[in-house]
XYZ file of C-alpha atoms in Angstrom:
603
model
C -135.328 26.782 -6.943
C -133.342 24.137 -5.018
C -130.733 25.294 -2.539
C -128.007 23.143 -1.049
C -126.844 23.714 2.511
C -123.688 22.607 4.268
C -123.641 22.313 8.040
C -120.324 22.045 9.810
C -120.431 21.003 13.472
C -117.514 20.467 15.802
C -117.118 18.422 18.971
C -114.117 17.617 21.148
C -113.895 13.887 21.570
C -112.729 14.139 25.180
C -115.699 16.343 26.065
C -118.337 13.919 24.712
C -117.717 11.525 27.610
C -119.510 14.022 29.906
C -122.162 15.105 27.349
C -124.286 11.977 26.697
C -127.156 13.911 25.096
C -124.865 15.564 22.548
C -123.048 12.259 21.936
C -126.397 10.590 21.166
C -127.406 13.407 18.809
C -124.134 13.059 16.905
C -124.723 9.328 16.586
C -128.209 9.991 15.178
C -126.854 12.494 12.653
C -124.177 10.063 11.550
C -126.883 7.444 10.979
C -128.682 9.394 8.223
C -126.461 7.945 5.514
C -123.764 9.185 3.143
C -124.974 12.783 3.390
C -123.228 13.000 6.780
C -119.563 12.353 7.254
C -117.159 12.515 10.174
C -113.830 14.264 9.669
C -111.210 13.800 12.356
C -109.197 16.996 12.828
C -105.689 15.914 13.726
C -103.136 18.078 15.590
C -101.101 20.507 13.497
C -97.977 19.086 11.902
C -94.539 20.382 12.829
C -94.333 22.827 9.916
C -97.774 24.285 10.669
C -96.914 24.576 14.347
C -93.790 26.558 13.454
C -95.873 28.902 11.260
C -98.392 29.441 14.038
C -96.013 29.931 16.935
C -93.219 31.848 15.211
C -95.235 33.625 12.519
C -98.647 34.434 13.963
C -97.777 34.526 17.680
C -94.357 36.158 17.220
C -92.431 33.819 19.500
C -88.887 32.630 18.898
C -86.086 30.480 20.309
C -86.631 28.282 23.326
C -90.030 29.838 24.168
C -91.396 28.914 20.724
C -90.169 25.350 21.232
C -91.865 25.266 24.626
C -95.223 26.412 23.213
C -95.068 23.875 20.383
C -94.311 21.101 22.852
C -96.991 22.115 25.321
C -99.741 22.712 22.799
C -99.244 19.310 21.146
C -100.426 20.688 17.787
C -103.603 22.233 19.235
C -103.757 25.809 17.858
C -106.476 26.966 20.275
C -104.371 25.947 23.274
C -101.289 27.681 21.827
C -103.211 30.921 21.319
C -104.873 30.636 24.761
C -101.570 29.977 26.507
C -99.770 32.914 24.901
C -102.806 35.127 25.486
C -102.648 34.323 29.193
C -98.944 35.269 29.303
C -99.707 38.571 27.551
C -102.529 39.379 29.997
C -100.238 38.620 32.938
C -97.521 40.832 31.485
C -94.761 38.209 31.809
C -93.398 38.494 28.220
C -90.522 40.684 27.161
C -89.167 41.502 23.689
C -85.750 40.149 22.634
C -83.864 39.976 19.367
C -85.319 36.588 18.396
C -88.908 37.372 19.513
C -90.689 37.326 22.835
C -89.361 35.538 25.916
C -90.509 35.175 29.496
C -89.385 37.678 32.086
C -86.654 36.196 34.354
C -88.286 34.253 37.167
C -91.750 34.262 35.536
C -93.723 31.042 35.762
C -95.352 29.884 32.504
C -98.122 27.962 34.194
C -101.405 26.717 32.786
C -103.991 29.521 33.089
C -106.031 29.259 36.303
C -109.427 28.880 34.647
C -108.268 26.061 32.378
C -106.535 24.324 35.287
C -109.755 24.450 37.307
C -111.818 22.963 34.447
C -109.458 20.062 33.816
C -108.871 19.406 37.518
C -112.613 19.135 38.070
C -113.017 16.769 35.121
C -110.301 14.513 36.479
C -111.875 14.540 39.936
C -115.195 13.432 38.488
C -113.527 10.642 36.468
C -111.596 9.339 39.481
C -114.525 9.567 41.894
C -115.702 6.108 40.788
C -112.499 4.643 42.239
C -113.580 5.618 45.753
C -110.792 5.548 48.325
C -108.277 4.685 45.604
C -108.896 8.012 43.851
C -106.076 9.832 45.683
C -103.624 7.033 44.899
C -104.751 7.092 41.258
C -104.122 10.833 41.046
C -100.558 10.418 42.362
C -99.928 7.625 39.839
C -101.203 9.964 37.110
C -98.871 12.672 38.320
C -95.963 10.312 37.724
C -97.347 9.559 34.247
C -97.666 13.301 33.474
C -94.063 13.839 34.558
C -93.001 11.134 32.090
C -94.293 13.126 29.119
C -97.248 13.451 26.702
C -97.033 9.739 25.823
C -96.671 7.118 28.521
C -95.015 3.728 28.152
C -96.767 1.509 30.687
C -93.550 -0.388 31.423
C -91.702 2.836 32.278
C -94.706 4.139 34.203
C -94.959 1.019 36.336
C -91.219 1.049 37.064
C -91.259 4.767 37.925
C -94.253 4.331 40.215
C -92.446 1.450 41.945
C -89.382 3.682 42.423
C -91.673 6.328 43.900
C -93.417 3.829 46.187
C -96.738 4.257 44.366
C -99.079 1.439 43.333
C -101.075 1.984 40.137
C -104.735 1.073 40.872
C -106.016 -1.687 38.635
C -108.385 -0.507 35.916
C -107.156 3.113 36.073
C -106.183 3.404 32.424
C -109.349 1.678 31.261
C -111.408 4.103 33.355
C -109.630 7.109 31.854
C -109.993 5.707 28.321
C -113.755 5.332 28.858
C -113.856 8.984 30.007
C -111.809 9.944 26.938
C -109.131 11.548 29.105
C -106.423 9.260 27.727
C -106.174 7.265 24.510
C -104.118 4.229 23.457
C -101.364 5.081 20.974
C -99.897 1.668 20.215
C -99.413 -1.731 21.786
C -96.533 -4.084 21.223
C -96.272 -7.644 22.447
C -95.497 -6.562 26.003
C -96.515 -2.987 26.788
C -99.140 -0.376 25.949
C -98.278 3.210 25.121
C -101.035 5.685 25.837
C -101.323 9.480 25.701
C -103.200 12.207 27.506
C -106.120 13.328 25.354
C -105.113 16.942 25.703
C -101.962 18.792 26.624
C -103.944 20.946 29.053
C -104.978 17.866 31.054
C -101.380 16.799 31.462
C -100.338 20.321 32.482
C -103.149 20.484 35.002
C -102.011 17.195 36.580
C -98.412 18.470 36.660
C -99.527 21.701 38.282
C -101.395 19.807 40.953
C -98.285 17.763 41.741
C -96.152 20.904 41.972
C -98.612 22.680 44.242
C -98.709 19.648 46.531
C -94.906 19.494 46.648
C -94.786 16.027 45.073
C -93.298 16.918 41.674
C -89.553 16.772 42.588
C -90.014 13.280 44.063
C -91.802 12.076 40.905
C -88.976 13.327 38.732
C -86.342 11.791 40.994
C -88.136 8.423 40.769
C -88.301 8.663 36.962
C -84.592 9.489 36.775
C -83.840 6.465 38.952
C -85.990 4.280 36.703
C -84.305 5.575 33.545
C -80.841 5.043 34.948
C -81.734 1.454 35.764
C -83.038 0.956 32.212
C -80.320 3.014 30.472
C -79.190 -0.052 28.518
C -81.806 1.010 25.995
C -79.495 3.956 25.110
C -80.183 7.577 24.288
C -81.494 8.366 27.767
C -78.985 11.047 28.857
C -81.254 13.932 27.920
C -84.310 12.510 29.673
C -82.338 11.622 32.790
C -80.737 15.080 32.904
C -84.050 16.916 32.534
C -85.774 14.818 35.182
C -82.867 15.344 37.607
C -83.098 19.077 36.916
C -86.844 19.015 37.693
C -86.012 17.039 40.872
C -83.576 19.838 41.810
C -80.726 17.315 41.916
C -78.463 19.997 40.508
C -75.064 18.300 40.653
C -76.230 15.029 39.104
C -78.199 16.871 36.424
C -75.043 18.708 35.230
C -73.287 15.568 34.101
C -76.239 14.127 32.209
C -77.217 17.400 30.550
C -73.660 17.981 29.325
C -73.481 14.475 27.908
C -76.821 15.040 26.145
C -75.719 18.414 24.769
C -72.541 16.832 23.363
C -74.601 14.076 21.779
C -76.837 16.680 20.123
C -73.771 18.589 18.938
C -72.281 15.462 17.335
C -75.554 14.977 15.497
C -75.710 18.621 14.405
C -78.969 19.222 16.290
C -78.387 22.870 17.154
C -81.594 24.112 18.777
C -81.863 21.036 20.984
C -78.206 21.517 21.980
C -78.782 25.169 22.859
C -81.799 24.239 25.019
C -79.827 21.620 26.918
C -77.016 24.075 27.650
C -79.559 26.601 28.921
C -80.968 23.874 31.213
C -77.435 23.079 32.369
C -76.845 26.707 33.322
C -80.070 26.543 35.370
C -78.549 23.602 37.251
C -75.348 25.591 37.856
C -77.370 28.455 39.267
C -79.329 26.047 41.450
C -76.047 24.652 42.704
C -74.791 28.175 43.479
C -71.658 27.653 41.332
C -69.189 30.520 41.626
C -68.204 32.477 38.482
C -64.745 30.881 38.729
C -66.203 27.359 38.445
C -64.817 25.918 35.170
C -68.130 24.145 34.525
C -69.514 27.506 33.356
C -66.745 27.631 30.739
C -67.348 24.062 29.564
C -70.932 24.860 28.647
C -70.037 28.156 26.995
C -67.353 26.429 24.915
C -69.843 23.929 23.533
C -72.388 26.698 22.923
C -69.813 28.567 20.807
C -69.019 25.390 18.833
C -72.736 24.927 18.171
C -72.922 28.463 16.730
C -69.903 27.834 14.527
C -71.202 24.494 13.209
C -74.564 26.095 12.475
C -72.795 28.583 10.206
C -72.811 31.503 12.659
C -69.147 32.517 12.964
C -69.886 36.015 14.342
C -71.611 34.918 17.570
C -69.190 32.000 17.787
C -66.256 34.428 17.691
C -67.852 36.706 20.318
C -68.407 33.748 22.662
C -64.882 32.447 22.010
C -63.391 35.825 22.931
C -65.424 35.956 26.157
C -64.366 32.387 27.006
C -60.664 33.233 26.493
C -61.037 36.227 28.794
C -62.691 34.128 31.506
C -60.173 31.295 31.095
C -57.256 33.683 31.650
C -58.975 35.402 34.589
C -59.920 32.205 36.390
C -56.936 30.042 35.431
C -58.869 27.526 33.351
C -55.813 26.080 31.584
C -57.588 23.303 29.677
C -60.367 25.653 28.576
C -57.749 28.207 27.474
C -56.380 25.698 24.936
C -59.913 24.816 23.801
C -60.780 28.469 23.461
C -57.702 29.150 21.333
C -58.600 26.243 19.058
C -62.139 27.536 18.666
C -60.908 31.078 17.994
C -58.515 29.686 15.371
C -61.431 27.962 13.604
C -63.418 31.192 13.635
C -60.485 33.142 12.219
C -59.944 30.582 9.446
C -63.611 30.543 8.461
C -63.814 34.348 8.484
C -60.791 34.704 6.214
C -58.004 35.692 8.573
C -55.350 33.019 7.796
C -52.410 34.650 9.577
C -54.416 35.058 12.782
C -55.751 31.506 12.467
C -52.223 30.107 12.099
C -51.068 32.003 15.192
C -54.020 30.709 17.275
C -53.688 27.107 16.071
C -50.010 27.192 17.006
C -50.715 28.554 20.498
C -53.466 26.010 21.093
C -51.357 23.115 19.869
C -48.491 24.117 22.159
C -50.808 24.098 25.207
C -52.329 20.732 24.234
C -48.838 19.240 23.777
C -47.753 20.599 27.138
C -50.717 18.921 28.881
C -50.332 15.651 26.934
C -53.761 16.025 25.288
C -53.319 14.058 22.044
C -56.978 14.647 21.065
C -56.468 18.409 21.190
C -53.208 18.158 19.264
C -54.968 16.171 16.512
C -57.795 18.721 16.387
C -55.242 21.522 15.883
C -53.515 19.484 13.164
C -56.852 19.087 11.421
C -57.419 22.829 11.527
C -53.954 23.508 10.149
C -54.642 21.069 7.311
C -57.921 22.834 6.505
C -56.083 26.166 6.540
C -53.366 24.909 4.184
C -56.039 23.632 1.824
C -57.808 26.994 1.928
C -54.716 28.956 0.907
C -53.662 26.513 -1.817
C -50.822 24.648 -0.053
C -52.148 21.281 -1.196
C -49.110 19.102 -0.510
C -48.790 20.418 3.027
C -52.556 20.049 3.531
C -52.361 16.393 2.527
C -49.580 15.644 5.009
C -51.315 17.433 7.882
C -54.672 15.800 7.206
C -53.180 12.296 7.106
C -51.422 13.003 10.396
C -54.651 14.322 11.902
C -56.574 11.238 10.758
C -54.243 8.919 12.659
C -54.647 10.927 15.890
C -58.392 11.383 15.580
C -58.919 7.696 14.922
C -56.883 6.837 18.012
C -58.828 9.365 20.116
C -62.219 8.115 18.888
C -63.155 11.602 17.669
C -65.683 10.432 15.051
C -67.141 13.873 14.273
C -63.752 15.411 13.527
C -62.543 12.256 11.806
C -65.413 12.550 9.334
C -64.451 16.181 8.716
C -60.848 15.097 8.132
C -61.885 12.475 5.564
C -64.003 15.019 3.722
C -61.124 17.494 3.599
C -58.795 14.762 2.357
C -61.351 14.009 -0.358
C -61.317 17.682 -1.349
C -57.507 17.691 -1.482
C -57.563 14.563 -3.663
C -60.145 16.136 -5.974
C -58.031 19.246 -6.443
C -55.087 16.995 -7.290
C -57.142 15.168 -9.912
C -57.341 11.862 -7.937
C -61.102 11.537 -8.358
C -61.420 7.833 -7.496
C -59.508 8.361 -4.258
C -61.690 11.364 -3.489
C -64.856 9.306 -4.048
C -63.594 6.594 -1.689
C -62.752 9.114 1.045
C -66.094 10.900 0.832
C -67.940 7.576 0.969
C -66.120 6.769 4.216
C -66.913 10.224 5.509
C -70.652 9.828 4.710
C -70.739 6.490 6.499
C -69.476 8.084 9.728
C -71.919 11.007 9.514
C -74.676 8.468 8.839
C -73.822 6.546 12.020
C -73.832 9.848 13.939
C -77.191 10.831 12.352
C -75.546 14.181 11.584
C -77.486 15.813 8.715
C -75.129 18.803 8.482
C -72.148 16.525 7.994
C -74.038 14.455 5.451
C -74.874 17.635 3.550
C -71.206 18.665 3.552
C -70.311 15.250 2.150
C -73.015 15.648 -0.544
C -71.402 18.976 -1.444
C -67.968 17.397 -1.771
C -69.399 14.609 -3.922
C -71.010 17.237 -6.152
C -67.643 18.970 -6.448
C -66.095 15.677 -7.593
C -68.867 15.265 -10.178
C -68.210 18.784 -11.483
C -64.468 18.080 -11.732
C -65.302 14.956 -13.795
C -67.433 17.085 -16.138
C -70.806 15.705 -14.922
C -72.485 19.091 -14.776
C -76.100 17.996 -14.191
C -75.047 15.528 -11.495
C -73.151 18.356 -9.798
C -76.146 20.718 -9.924
C -78.377 18.019 -8.480
C -75.808 17.348 -5.719
C -75.495 21.042 -4.793
C -79.255 21.414 -4.572
C -79.553 18.270 -2.412
C -76.861 19.638 -0.089
C -78.673 22.958 0.214
C -81.979 21.253 1.018
C -80.349 19.098 3.661
C -78.498 22.030 5.260
C -81.665 24.085 5.430
C -83.646 21.186 6.888
C -80.980 20.748 9.565
C -81.115 24.432 10.520
C -77.633 25.254 9.240
C -76.844 28.705 7.931
C -73.592 27.599 6.291
C -74.926 27.749 2.737
C -72.584 30.283 1.154
C -69.921 28.120 -0.499
C -72.530 25.672 -1.835
C -74.414 28.588 -3.424
C -71.176 29.928 -4.940
C -70.353 26.597 -6.579
C -73.878 26.213 -7.853
C -73.728 29.713 -9.296
C -70.427 28.952 -11.047
C -71.861 25.824 -12.676
C -74.997 27.659 -13.796
C -72.840 30.407 -15.282
C -70.809 27.842 -17.226
C -74.057 26.378 -18.553
C -75.061 29.769 -19.952
C -77.781 30.301 -17.329
C -76.638 33.762 -16.256
C -80.021 34.864 -14.845
C -80.306 31.783 -12.596
C -76.665 32.147 -11.614
C -77.123 35.767 -10.612
C -80.086 34.843 -8.328
C -78.075 32.135 -6.611
C -74.968 34.300 -6.244
C -76.945 37.197 -4.779
C -78.203 34.811 -2.099
C -74.580 33.787 -1.485
C -73.568 37.454 -1.218
C -76.199 38.036 1.474
C -74.907 34.985 3.332
C -71.282 36.184 3.213
C -72.212 39.668 4.370
C -74.380 38.336 7.216
C -71.491 36.106 8.344
C -68.965 38.941 7.920
C -66.846 36.497 5.898
C -64.480 38.402 3.572
C -63.052 35.285 1.919
C -66.490 33.957 0.960
C -67.560 37.413 -0.197
C -64.466 37.608 -2.408
C -65.436 34.281 -4.047
C -69.010 35.483 -4.579
C -67.963 38.742 -6.193
C -65.441 36.951 -8.426
C -68.190 34.542 -9.509
C -70.422 37.503 -10.384
C -67.857 38.976 -12.817
C -68.664 36.629 -15.779
C -72.400 37.030 -15.004
C -71.942 40.802 -15.292
C -70.034 40.335 -18.534
C -72.817 38.163 -19.999
C -75.326 40.914 -19.131
C -73.084 43.733 -20.391
C -73.215 45.299 -16.935
C -69.730 46.779 -17.134
C -69.977 49.226 -14.208
C -71.064 46.422 -11.910
C -68.339 44.209 -13.308
C -65.663 46.784 -12.502
C -66.945 47.164 -8.954
C -67.170 43.438 -8.352
C -63.733 42.795 -9.881
C -62.025 45.450 -7.744
C -63.611 44.325 -4.447
C -63.039 40.626 -5.219
C -59.330 41.185 -5.868
C -58.872 43.148 -2.630
C -60.782 40.639 -0.493
C -59.021 37.584 -1.931
C -55.625 39.236 -1.453
C -56.438 40.189 2.157
C -57.449 36.611 3.040
C -54.747 34.751 1.041
C -57.595 32.676 -0.412
C -56.887 30.978 -3.729
C -59.444 29.042 -5.716
C -59.482 27.458 -9.169
C -63.037 28.714 -9.673
C -61.781 32.299 -9.585
C -59.362 31.524 -12.415
C -62.136 29.862 -14.434
C -64.549 32.744 -13.773
C -62.010 35.386 -14.832
C -61.094 33.544 -18.042
C -64.805 33.131 -18.864
C -65.401 36.863 -18.253
C -62.358 37.847 -20.326
C -63.760 35.954 -23.328
C -66.949 37.990 -23.068
C -65.206 41.337 -22.589
C -64.525 43.337 -25.810
C -62.594 46.209 -24.148
C -58.837 45.414 -23.910
C -58.042 47.384 -20.738
C -60.902 45.832 -18.756
C -60.019 42.396 -20.145
C -56.425 42.899 -18.978
C -57.609 43.730 -15.412
C -59.734 40.577 -15.388
C -56.857 38.378 -16.566
C -54.522 39.985 -13.986
C -56.698 38.591 -11.173
C -56.716 35.214 -12.926
C -52.914 35.278 -13.059
C -52.637 36.155 -9.362
C -54.864 33.237 -8.415
C -53.089 30.895 -10.798
C -49.744 31.789 -9.236
C -51.157 31.121 -5.769
C -52.382 27.745 -6.948
C -48.892 26.874 -8.187
């Protein structure tokens, strides 16, 4: 009998440089012909890294991001790093997973540092008296990041007063400690062969007290080359590592605002955490308004991610601090933010009161940008409660002010809301033109959440034109984009998709979608959205003959919609659909009563 055998052998490419016997044996094996093949195992992709770090290792938030960045897609290093933290007892449990104890240092484990440090020493020994200089140059490279642009490296070393020894990179490539990534016409980009090597070099620089100087030199280099754009985040982080607290604040805030405009929530949160580290390093007093500026942006990030509950909690805390410390400008901003939270969570009267207070403060201080932002919010509120003519006037007024102020993010929101107002008025061509303009701005900002919202509005226009399949496709595209961007603001898209599926006779699919929307509304504590979801479930219940559920959904929907002053044409359509399916006159009358109330609100 003939048996077949499969042998699987592994080798780390960077280790073979010091194992010539094993390297020769591998070459001999590979020379036997097609029976032997070499498979390069690449680093884990982003999705797989998320599964490993957040699923298997149980990390969340900023710490999970840190492990993904440091491991560079190497699962063994990720497991080893977290295992070292566990053995040292520096992890604590929080709501979003584990995090480091305050003040704990997440260093490379001692044994791994010793191994990599020794390997580097052996590789640099051939450079003789230049070995120490080479190590310092490598420390600057490690501070630059996992991949090193030789042009940046040379400029940073010059700013640090360090000369890169000739032949250093070639020597390290031959020892498989670094590897070329790409080369353009002018400069080479190379990378450390392993994240642990880079961390070991960084640890050596820190222990020798040289790390802050390296980061200061890199920040100086980046500021000189900032014409390339998009450098605020890098400059801010290097200044933070250099302990240049005051300078770091400005750059980190600029970077956080840039991330916010692009709808990049997790990166924005991380930058604001770094900025608070700079404030602590600076010894800023609790009354320093710079604390409030960061907390304001953090609350906006929560709101734009579809998290109105934490946004509202942070807004309330900000208002309290603003009144206590006399932060007049931040008081107006906090009122505006609180108004947005109230509107989104279905409290129109409270939202109107807060918008009015905020607008008065902005007018008093001559802040036209703030006044326009309040006008935009009032227009959105009018649209929400069915005052379409007033909404149109307010939104046009807001557009003029936002254009003048250069508020592109809010201007795109304004155009989308104007498109929605035009759609509801039956001006579909005008709506299409407005949403196209909106999408162009969000495209320039690289804001995926905004682009998804524009996709949703375009799908709404398609549905109003009777293009049902185009609408379904648009809703699904918007959902995919929102989820990919990390937004939790999926509820209204799910409701509209459920309504269209119900109209197409797909009650089972509609119920699945609407149950997901219900969970979203309950998680967000959003009574207006929940009222829409429950109203949309009424015809689904009727199609299933689930009369007890229908009665419950109808009663709760009516109460919630009345309490939030929310009116919506879909509620009218859903009730009329359900009434046609309902054989019992009294129940049918109750259904049509809600339709009549909504129709009256819609004028």
